[in-house]
Short mmCIF file of N, CA and C in Angstrom, two decimals:
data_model
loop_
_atom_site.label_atom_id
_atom_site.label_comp_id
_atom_site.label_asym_id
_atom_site.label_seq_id
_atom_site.Cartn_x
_atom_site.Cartn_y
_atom_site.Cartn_z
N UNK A 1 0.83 -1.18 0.00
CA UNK A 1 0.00 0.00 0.00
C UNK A 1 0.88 1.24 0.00
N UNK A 2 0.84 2.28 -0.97
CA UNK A 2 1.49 3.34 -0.94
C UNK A 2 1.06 3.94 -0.42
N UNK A 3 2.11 4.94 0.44
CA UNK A 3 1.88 6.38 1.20
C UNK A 3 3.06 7.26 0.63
N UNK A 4 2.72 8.22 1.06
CA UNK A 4 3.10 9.60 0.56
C UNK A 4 3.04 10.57 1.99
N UNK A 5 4.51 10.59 2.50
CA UNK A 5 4.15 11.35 3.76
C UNK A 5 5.77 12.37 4.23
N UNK A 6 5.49 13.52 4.23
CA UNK A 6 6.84 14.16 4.66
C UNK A 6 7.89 14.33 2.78
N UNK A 7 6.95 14.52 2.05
CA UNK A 7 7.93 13.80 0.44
C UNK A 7 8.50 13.14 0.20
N UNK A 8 8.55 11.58 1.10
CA UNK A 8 8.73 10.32 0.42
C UNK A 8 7.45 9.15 0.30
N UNK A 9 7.93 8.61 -0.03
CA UNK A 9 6.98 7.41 -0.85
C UNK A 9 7.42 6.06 -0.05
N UNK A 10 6.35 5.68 0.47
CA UNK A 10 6.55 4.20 1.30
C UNK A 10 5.83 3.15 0.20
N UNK A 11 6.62 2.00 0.13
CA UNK A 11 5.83 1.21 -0.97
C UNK A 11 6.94 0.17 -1.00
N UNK A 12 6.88 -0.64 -2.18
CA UNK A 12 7.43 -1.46 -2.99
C UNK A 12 7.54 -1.66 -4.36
N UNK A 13 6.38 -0.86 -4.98
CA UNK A 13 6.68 -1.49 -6.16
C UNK A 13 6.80 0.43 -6.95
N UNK A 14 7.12 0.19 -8.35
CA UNK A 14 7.44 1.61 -8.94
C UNK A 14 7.01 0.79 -10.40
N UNK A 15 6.04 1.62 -11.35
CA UNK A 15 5.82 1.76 -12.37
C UNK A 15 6.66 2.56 -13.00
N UNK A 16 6.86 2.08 -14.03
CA UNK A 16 7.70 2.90 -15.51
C UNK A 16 7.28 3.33 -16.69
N UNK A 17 7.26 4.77 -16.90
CA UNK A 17 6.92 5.09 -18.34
C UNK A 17 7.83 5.25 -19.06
N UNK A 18 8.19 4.88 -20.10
CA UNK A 18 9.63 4.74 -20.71
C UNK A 18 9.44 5.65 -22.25
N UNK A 19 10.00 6.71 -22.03
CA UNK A 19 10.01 7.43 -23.43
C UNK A 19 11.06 7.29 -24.60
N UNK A 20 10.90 6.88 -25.66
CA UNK A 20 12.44 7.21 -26.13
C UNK A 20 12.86 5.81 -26.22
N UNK A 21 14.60 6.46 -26.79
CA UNK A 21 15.39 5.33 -26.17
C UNK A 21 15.96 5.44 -24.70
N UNK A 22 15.50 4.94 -24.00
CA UNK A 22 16.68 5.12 -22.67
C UNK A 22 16.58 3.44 -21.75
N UNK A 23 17.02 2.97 -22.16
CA UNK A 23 17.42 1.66 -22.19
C UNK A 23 18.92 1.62 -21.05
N UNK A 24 19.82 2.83 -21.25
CA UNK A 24 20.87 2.65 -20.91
C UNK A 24 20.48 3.58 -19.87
N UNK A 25 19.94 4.21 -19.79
CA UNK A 25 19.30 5.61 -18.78
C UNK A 25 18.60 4.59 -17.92
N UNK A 26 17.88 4.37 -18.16
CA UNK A 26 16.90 3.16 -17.24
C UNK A 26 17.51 2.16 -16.52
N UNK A 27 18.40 1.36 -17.25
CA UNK A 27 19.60 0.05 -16.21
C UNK A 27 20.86 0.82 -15.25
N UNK A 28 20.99 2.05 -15.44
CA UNK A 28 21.76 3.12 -14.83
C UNK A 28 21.16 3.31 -13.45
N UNK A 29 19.97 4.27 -14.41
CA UNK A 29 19.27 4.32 -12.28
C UNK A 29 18.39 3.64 -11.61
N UNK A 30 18.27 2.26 -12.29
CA UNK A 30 17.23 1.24 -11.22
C UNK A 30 18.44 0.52 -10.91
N UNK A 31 19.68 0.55 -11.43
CA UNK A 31 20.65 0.03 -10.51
C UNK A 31 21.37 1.03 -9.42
N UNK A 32 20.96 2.14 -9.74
CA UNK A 32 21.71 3.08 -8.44
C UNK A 32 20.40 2.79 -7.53
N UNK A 33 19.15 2.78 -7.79
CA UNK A 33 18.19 3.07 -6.49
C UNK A 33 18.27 1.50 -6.36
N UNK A 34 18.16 0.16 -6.94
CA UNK A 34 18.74 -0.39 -5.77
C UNK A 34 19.90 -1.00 -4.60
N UNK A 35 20.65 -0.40 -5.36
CA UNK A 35 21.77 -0.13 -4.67
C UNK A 35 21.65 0.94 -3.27
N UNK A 36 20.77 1.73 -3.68
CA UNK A 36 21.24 2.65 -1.97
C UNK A 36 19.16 2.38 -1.85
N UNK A 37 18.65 1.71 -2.32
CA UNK A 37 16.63 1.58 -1.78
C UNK A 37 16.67 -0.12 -2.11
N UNK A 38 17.63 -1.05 -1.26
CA UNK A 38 17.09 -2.16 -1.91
C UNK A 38 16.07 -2.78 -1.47
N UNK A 39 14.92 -3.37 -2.24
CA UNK A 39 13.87 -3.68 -2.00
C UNK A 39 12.67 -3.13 -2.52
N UNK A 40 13.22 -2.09 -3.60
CA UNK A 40 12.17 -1.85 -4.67
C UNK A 40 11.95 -2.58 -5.83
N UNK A 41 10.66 -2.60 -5.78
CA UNK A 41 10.55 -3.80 -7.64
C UNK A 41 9.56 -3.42 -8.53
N UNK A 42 9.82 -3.16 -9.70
CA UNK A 42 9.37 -2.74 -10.48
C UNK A 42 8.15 -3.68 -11.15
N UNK A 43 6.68 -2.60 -11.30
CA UNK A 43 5.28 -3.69 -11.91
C UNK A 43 4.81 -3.43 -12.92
N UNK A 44 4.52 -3.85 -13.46
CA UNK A 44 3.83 -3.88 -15.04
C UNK A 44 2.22 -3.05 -14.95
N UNK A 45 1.74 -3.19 -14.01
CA UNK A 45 0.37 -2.33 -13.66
C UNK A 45 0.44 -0.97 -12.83
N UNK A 46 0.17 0.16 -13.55
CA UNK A 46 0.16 1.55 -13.00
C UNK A 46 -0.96 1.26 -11.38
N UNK A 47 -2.00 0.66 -11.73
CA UNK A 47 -2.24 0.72 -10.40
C UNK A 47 -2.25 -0.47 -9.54
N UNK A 48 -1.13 -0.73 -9.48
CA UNK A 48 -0.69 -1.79 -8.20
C UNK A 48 0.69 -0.81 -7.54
N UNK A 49 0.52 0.08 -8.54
CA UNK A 49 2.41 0.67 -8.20
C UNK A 49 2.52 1.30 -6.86
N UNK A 50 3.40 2.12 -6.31
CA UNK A 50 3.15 3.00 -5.40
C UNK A 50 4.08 4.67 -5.56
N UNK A 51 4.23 4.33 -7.22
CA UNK A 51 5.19 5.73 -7.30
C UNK A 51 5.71 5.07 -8.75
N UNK A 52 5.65 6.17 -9.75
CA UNK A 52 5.54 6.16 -11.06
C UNK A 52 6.76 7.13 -11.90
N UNK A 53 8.23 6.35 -12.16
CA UNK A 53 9.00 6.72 -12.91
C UNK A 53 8.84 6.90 -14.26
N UNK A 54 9.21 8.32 -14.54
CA UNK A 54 8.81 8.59 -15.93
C UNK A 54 10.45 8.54 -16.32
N UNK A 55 10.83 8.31 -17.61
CA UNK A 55 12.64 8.61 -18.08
C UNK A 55 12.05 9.29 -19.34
N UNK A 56 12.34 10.35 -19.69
CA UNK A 56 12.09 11.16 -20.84
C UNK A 56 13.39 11.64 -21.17
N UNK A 57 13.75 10.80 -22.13
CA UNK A 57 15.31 11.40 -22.77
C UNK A 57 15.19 12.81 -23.98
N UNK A 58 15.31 13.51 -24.20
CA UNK A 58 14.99 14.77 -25.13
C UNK A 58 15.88 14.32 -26.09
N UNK A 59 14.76 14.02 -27.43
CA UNK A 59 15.72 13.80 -28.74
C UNK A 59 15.46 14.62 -29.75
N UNK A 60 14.29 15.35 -29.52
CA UNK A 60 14.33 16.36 -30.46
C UNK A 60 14.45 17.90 -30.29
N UNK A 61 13.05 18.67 -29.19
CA UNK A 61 13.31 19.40 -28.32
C UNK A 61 12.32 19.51 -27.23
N UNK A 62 13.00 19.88 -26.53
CA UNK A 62 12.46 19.39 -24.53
C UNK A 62 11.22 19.68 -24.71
N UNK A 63 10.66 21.04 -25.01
CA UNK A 63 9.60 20.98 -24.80
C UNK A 63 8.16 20.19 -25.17
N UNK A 64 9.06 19.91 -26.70
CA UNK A 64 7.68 18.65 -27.23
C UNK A 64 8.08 17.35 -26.30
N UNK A 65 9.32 16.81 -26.21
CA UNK A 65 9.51 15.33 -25.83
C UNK A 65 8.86 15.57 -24.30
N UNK A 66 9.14 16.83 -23.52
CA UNK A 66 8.69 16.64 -22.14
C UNK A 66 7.01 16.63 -22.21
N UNK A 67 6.04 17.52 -23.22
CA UNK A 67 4.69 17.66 -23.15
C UNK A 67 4.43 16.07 -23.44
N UNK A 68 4.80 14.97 -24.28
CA UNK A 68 4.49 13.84 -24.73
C UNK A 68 4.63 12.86 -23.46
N UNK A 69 5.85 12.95 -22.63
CA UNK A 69 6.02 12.21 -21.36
C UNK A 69 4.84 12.41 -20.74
N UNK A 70 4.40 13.73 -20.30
CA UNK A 70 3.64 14.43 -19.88
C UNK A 70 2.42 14.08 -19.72
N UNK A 71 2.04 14.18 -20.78
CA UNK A 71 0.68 13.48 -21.69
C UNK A 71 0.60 11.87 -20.83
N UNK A 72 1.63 11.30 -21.25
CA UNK A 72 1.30 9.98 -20.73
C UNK A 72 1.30 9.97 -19.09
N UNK A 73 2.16 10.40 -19.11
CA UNK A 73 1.91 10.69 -16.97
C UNK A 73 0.50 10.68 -17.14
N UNK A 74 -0.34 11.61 -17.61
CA UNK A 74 -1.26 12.23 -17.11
C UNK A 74 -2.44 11.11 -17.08
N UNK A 75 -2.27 10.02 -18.12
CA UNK A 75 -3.19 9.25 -18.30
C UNK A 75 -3.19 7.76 -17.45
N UNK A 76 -2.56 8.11 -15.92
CA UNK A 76 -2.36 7.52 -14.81
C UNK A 76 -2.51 7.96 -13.67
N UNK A 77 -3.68 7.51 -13.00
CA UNK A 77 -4.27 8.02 -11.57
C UNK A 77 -3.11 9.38 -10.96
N UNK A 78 -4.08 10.90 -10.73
CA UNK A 78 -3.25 11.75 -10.31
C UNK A 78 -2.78 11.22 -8.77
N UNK A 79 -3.64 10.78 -8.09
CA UNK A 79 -3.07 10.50 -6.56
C UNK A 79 -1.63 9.79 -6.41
N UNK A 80 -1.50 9.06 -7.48
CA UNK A 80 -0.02 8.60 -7.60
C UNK A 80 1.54 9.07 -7.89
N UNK A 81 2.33 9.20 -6.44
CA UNK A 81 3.32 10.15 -7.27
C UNK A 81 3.94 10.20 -7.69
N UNK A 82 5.23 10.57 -8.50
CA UNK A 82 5.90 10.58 -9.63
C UNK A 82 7.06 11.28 -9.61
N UNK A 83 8.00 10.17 -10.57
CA UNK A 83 9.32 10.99 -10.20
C UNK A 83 9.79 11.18 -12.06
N UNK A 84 9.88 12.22 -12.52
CA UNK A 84 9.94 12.77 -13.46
C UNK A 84 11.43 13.18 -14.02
N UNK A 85 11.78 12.36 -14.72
CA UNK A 85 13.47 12.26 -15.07
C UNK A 85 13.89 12.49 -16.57
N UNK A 86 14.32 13.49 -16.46
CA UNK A 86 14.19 14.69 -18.25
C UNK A 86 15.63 14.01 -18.54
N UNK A 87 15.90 14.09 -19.38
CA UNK A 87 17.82 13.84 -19.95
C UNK A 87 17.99 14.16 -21.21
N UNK A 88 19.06 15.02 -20.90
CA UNK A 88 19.31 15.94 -21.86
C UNK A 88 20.85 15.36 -22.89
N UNK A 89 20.49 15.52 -23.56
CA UNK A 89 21.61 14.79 -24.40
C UNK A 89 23.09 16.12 -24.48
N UNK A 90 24.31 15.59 -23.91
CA UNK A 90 25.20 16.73 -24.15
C UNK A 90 26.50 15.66 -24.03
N UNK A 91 27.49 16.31 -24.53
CA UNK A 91 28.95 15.98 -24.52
C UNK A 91 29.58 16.55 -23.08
N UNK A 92 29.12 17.73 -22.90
CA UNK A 92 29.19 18.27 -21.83
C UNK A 92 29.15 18.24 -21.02
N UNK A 93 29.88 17.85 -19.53
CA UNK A 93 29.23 17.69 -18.30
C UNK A 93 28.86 18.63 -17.37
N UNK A 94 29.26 19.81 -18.00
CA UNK A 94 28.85 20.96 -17.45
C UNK A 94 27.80 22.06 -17.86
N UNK A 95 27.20 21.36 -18.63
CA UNK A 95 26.48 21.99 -19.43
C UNK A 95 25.21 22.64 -18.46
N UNK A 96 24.84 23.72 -19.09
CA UNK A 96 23.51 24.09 -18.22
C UNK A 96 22.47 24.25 -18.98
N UNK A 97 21.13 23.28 -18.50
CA UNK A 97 20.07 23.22 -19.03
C UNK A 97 18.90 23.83 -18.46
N UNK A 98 18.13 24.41 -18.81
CA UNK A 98 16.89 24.82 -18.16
C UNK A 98 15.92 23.56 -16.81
N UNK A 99 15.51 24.06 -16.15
CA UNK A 99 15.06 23.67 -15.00
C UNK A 99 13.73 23.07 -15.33
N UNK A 100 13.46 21.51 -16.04
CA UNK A 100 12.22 21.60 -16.19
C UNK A 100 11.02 20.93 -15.30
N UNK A 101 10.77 21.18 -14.11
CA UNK A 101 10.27 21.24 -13.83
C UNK A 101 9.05 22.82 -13.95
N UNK A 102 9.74 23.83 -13.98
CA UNK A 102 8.82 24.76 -14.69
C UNK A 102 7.88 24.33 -15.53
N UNK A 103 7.94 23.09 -16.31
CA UNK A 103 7.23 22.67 -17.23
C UNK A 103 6.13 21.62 -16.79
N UNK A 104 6.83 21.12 -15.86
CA UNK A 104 5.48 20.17 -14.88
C UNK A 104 5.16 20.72 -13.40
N UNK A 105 3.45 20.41 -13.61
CA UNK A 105 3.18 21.25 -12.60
C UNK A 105 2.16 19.99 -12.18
N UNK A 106 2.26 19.01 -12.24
CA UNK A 106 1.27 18.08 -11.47
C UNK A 106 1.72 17.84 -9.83
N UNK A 107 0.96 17.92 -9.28
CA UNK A 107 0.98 17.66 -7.75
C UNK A 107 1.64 16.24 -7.74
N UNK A 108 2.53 16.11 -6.32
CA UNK A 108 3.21 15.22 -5.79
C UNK A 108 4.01 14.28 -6.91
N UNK A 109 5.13 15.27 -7.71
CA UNK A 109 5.73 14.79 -8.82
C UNK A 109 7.06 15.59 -8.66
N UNK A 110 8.08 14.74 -8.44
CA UNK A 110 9.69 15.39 -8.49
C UNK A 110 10.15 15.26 -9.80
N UNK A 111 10.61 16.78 -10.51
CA UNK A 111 11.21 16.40 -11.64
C UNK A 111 12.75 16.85 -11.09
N UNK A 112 13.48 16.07 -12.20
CA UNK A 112 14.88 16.26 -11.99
C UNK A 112 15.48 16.27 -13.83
N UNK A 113 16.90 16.89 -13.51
CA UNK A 113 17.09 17.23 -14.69
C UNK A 113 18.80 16.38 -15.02
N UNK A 114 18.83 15.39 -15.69
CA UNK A 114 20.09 14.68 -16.11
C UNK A 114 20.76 14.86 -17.26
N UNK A 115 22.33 14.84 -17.32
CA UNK A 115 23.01 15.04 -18.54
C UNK A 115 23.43 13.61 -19.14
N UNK A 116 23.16 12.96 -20.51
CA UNK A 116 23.82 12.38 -20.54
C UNK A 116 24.32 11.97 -21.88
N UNK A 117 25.13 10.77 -22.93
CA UNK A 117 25.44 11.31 -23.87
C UNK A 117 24.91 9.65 -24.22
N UNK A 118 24.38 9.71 -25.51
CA UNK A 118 23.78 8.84 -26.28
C UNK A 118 24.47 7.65 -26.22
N UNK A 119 25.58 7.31 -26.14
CA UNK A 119 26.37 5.77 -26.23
C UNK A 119 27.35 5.57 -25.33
N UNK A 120 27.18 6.33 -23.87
CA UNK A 120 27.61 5.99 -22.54
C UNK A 120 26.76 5.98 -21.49
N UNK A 121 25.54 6.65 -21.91
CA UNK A 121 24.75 6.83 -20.74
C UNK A 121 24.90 7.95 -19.70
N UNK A 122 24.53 8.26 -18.53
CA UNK A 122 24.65 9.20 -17.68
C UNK A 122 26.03 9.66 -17.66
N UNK A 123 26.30 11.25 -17.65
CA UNK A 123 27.54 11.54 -17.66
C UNK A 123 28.00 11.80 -16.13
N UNK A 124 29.18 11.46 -15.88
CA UNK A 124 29.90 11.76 -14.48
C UNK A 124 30.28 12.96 -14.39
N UNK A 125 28.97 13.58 -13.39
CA UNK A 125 29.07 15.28 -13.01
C UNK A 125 27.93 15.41 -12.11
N UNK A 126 28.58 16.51 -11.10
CA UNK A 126 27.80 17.32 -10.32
C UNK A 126 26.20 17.33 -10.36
N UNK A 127 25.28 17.54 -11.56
CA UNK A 127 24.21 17.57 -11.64
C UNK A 127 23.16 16.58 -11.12
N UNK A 128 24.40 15.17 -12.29
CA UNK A 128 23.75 13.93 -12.30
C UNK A 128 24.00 13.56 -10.58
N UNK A 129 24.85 13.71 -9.91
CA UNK A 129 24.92 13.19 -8.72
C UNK A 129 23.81 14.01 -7.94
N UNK A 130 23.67 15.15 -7.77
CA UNK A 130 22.32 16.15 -7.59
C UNK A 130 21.15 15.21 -8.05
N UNK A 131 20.75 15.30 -8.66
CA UNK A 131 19.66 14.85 -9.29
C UNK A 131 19.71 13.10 -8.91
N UNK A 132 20.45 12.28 -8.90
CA UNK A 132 20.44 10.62 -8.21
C UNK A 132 20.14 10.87 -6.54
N UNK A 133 20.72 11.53 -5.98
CA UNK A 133 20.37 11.57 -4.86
C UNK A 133 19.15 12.26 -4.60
N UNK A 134 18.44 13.21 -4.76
CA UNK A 134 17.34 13.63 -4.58
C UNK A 134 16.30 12.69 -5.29
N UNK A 135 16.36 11.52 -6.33
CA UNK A 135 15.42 10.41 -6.44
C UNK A 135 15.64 9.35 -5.29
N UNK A 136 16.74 8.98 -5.00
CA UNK A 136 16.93 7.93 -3.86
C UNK A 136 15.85 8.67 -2.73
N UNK A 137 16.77 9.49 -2.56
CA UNK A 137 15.58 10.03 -0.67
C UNK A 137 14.53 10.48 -0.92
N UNK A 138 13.78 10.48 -2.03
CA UNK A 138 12.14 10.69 -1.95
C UNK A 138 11.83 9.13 -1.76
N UNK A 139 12.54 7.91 -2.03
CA UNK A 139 12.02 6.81 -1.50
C UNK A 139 12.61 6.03 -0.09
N UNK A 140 11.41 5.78 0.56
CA UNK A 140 11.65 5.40 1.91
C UNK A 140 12.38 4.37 2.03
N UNK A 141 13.64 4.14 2.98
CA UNK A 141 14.13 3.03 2.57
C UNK A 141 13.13 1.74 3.55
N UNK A 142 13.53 0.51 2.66
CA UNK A 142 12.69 -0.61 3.05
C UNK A 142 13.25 -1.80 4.55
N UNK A 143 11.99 -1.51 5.33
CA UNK A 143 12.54 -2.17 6.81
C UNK A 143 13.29 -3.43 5.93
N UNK A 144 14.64 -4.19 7.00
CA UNK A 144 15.25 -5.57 6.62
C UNK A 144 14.32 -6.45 7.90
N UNK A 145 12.83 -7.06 6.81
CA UNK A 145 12.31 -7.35 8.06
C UNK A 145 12.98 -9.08 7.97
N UNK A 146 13.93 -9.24 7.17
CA UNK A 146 14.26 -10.72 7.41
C UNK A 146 15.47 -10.92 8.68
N UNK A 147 16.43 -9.49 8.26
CA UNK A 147 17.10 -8.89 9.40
C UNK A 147 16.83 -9.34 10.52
N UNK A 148 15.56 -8.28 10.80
CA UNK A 148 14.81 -8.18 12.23
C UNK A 148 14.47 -9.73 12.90
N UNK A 149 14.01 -10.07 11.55
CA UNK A 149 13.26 -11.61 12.20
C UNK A 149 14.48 -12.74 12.66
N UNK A 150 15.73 -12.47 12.62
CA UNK A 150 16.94 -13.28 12.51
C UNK A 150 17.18 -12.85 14.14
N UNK A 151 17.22 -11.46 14.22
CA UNK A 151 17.67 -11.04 15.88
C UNK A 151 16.91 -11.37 16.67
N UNK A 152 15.56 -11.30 16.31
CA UNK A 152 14.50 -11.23 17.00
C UNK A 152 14.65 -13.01 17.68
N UNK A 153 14.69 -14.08 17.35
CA UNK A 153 14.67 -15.41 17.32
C UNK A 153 16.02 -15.63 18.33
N UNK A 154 17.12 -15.39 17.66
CA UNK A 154 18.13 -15.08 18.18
C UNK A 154 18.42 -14.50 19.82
N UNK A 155 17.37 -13.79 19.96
CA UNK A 155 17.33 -13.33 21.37
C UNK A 155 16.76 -13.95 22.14
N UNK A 156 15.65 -14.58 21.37
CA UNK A 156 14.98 -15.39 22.08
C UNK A 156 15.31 -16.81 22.66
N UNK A 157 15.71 -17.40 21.83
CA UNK A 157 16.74 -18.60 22.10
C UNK A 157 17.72 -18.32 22.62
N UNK A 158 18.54 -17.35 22.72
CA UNK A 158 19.39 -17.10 23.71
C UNK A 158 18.76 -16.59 25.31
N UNK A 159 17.88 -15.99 25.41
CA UNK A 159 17.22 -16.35 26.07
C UNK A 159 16.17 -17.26 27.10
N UNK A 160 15.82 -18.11 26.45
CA UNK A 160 15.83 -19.49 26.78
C UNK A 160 16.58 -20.10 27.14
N UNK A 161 17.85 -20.38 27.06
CA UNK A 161 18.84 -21.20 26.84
C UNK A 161 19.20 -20.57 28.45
N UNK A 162 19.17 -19.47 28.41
CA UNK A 162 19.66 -19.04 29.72
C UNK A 162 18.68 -18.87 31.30
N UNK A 163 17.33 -19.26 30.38
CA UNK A 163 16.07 -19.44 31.72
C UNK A 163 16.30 -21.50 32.61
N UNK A 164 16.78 -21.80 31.14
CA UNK A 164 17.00 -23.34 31.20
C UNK A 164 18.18 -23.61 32.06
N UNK A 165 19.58 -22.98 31.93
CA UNK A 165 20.86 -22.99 32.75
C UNK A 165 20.18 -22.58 34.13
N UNK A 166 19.46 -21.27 34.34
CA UNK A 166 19.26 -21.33 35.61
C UNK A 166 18.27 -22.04 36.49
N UNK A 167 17.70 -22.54 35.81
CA UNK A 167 16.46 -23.73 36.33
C UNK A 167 17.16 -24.83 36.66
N UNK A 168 18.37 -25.76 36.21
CA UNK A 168 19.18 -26.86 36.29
C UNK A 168 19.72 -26.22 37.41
N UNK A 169 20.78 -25.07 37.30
CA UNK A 169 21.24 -24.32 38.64
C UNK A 169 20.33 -24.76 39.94
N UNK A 170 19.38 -24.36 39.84
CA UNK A 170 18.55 -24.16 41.02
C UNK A 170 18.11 -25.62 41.68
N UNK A 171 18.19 -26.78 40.75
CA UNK A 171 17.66 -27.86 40.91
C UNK A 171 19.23 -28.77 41.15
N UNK A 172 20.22 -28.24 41.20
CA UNK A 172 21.52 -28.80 41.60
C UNK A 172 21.63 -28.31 43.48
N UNK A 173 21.52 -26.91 43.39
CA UNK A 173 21.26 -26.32 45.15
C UNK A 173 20.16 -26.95 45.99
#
């Protein structure tokens, strides 16, 4: 069940709208978020999801490729929120691109703005690290409830073990 509380997203699963080519954009940052969010998984049904990645790579110009992403966002439950990922094609890693989120204005939707270059994928710079980290911490990270359930047992049986020593104790005095 998704929530939406404080601007992150509690859930498990994340829908994808995939614009374009970004194939290499896409295996880039569902391997960075699970790397620092593991325990997110990606569903084939917008509404089972609990938070809806858009990747809109700009191949012709931003403003049509972002209205078309756009468009399709839109034709998926508004209560659902959304993380909105523009990429801008440059050689450049320093390049400066306009801020587009100016351009989306749907409620409970983070856009972010990435550089990257057609046959490497995300470029290594300042922005892109800006922009990866502000998608990671809008998602909550996921309890290790197998973790928990390992200590939890663990204490307990050690516990035991030590109600049992002193019961033999007592029955030796």
């Amino acid at each position: 069940m998704m929530q939406y509380q404080n601007g992150m997203i509690e859930g498990k699963y994340y829908f994808i709208i995939e614009m374009g080519k970004s194939q290499i954009l896409r295996k880039e940052i569902l391997c960075h978020l699970q790397k620092n969010r593991p325990g997110w998984m990606e569903t084939h049904s917008v509404d089972v999801c609990d938070v809806i990645l858009v990747f809109c790579p700009i191949v012709s110009r931003a403003g049509t490729d972002i209205d078309a992403a756009l468009n399709e966002l839109n034709t998926c439950p508004a209560s659902k929120p959304a993380i909105f990922m523009v990429f801008h094609p440059t050689f450049d890693a320093e390049k400066i691109v306009l801020d587009s989120s100016r351009y989306i204005i749907r409620r409970n939707t983070l856009t972010v703005d990435c550089l990257f270059h057609e046959d490497k994928g995300l470029l290594k710079c300042k922005k892109n690290d800006e922009a990866l980290t502000r998608v990671v911490h809008r998602f909550k990270p996921q309890e290790q409830k197998k973790f928990r359930r390992i200590i939890i047992i663990t204490v307990f049986t050690v516990s035991f073990i030590c109600v049992i020593y002193g019961l033999s104790q007592l029955r030796r005095n």
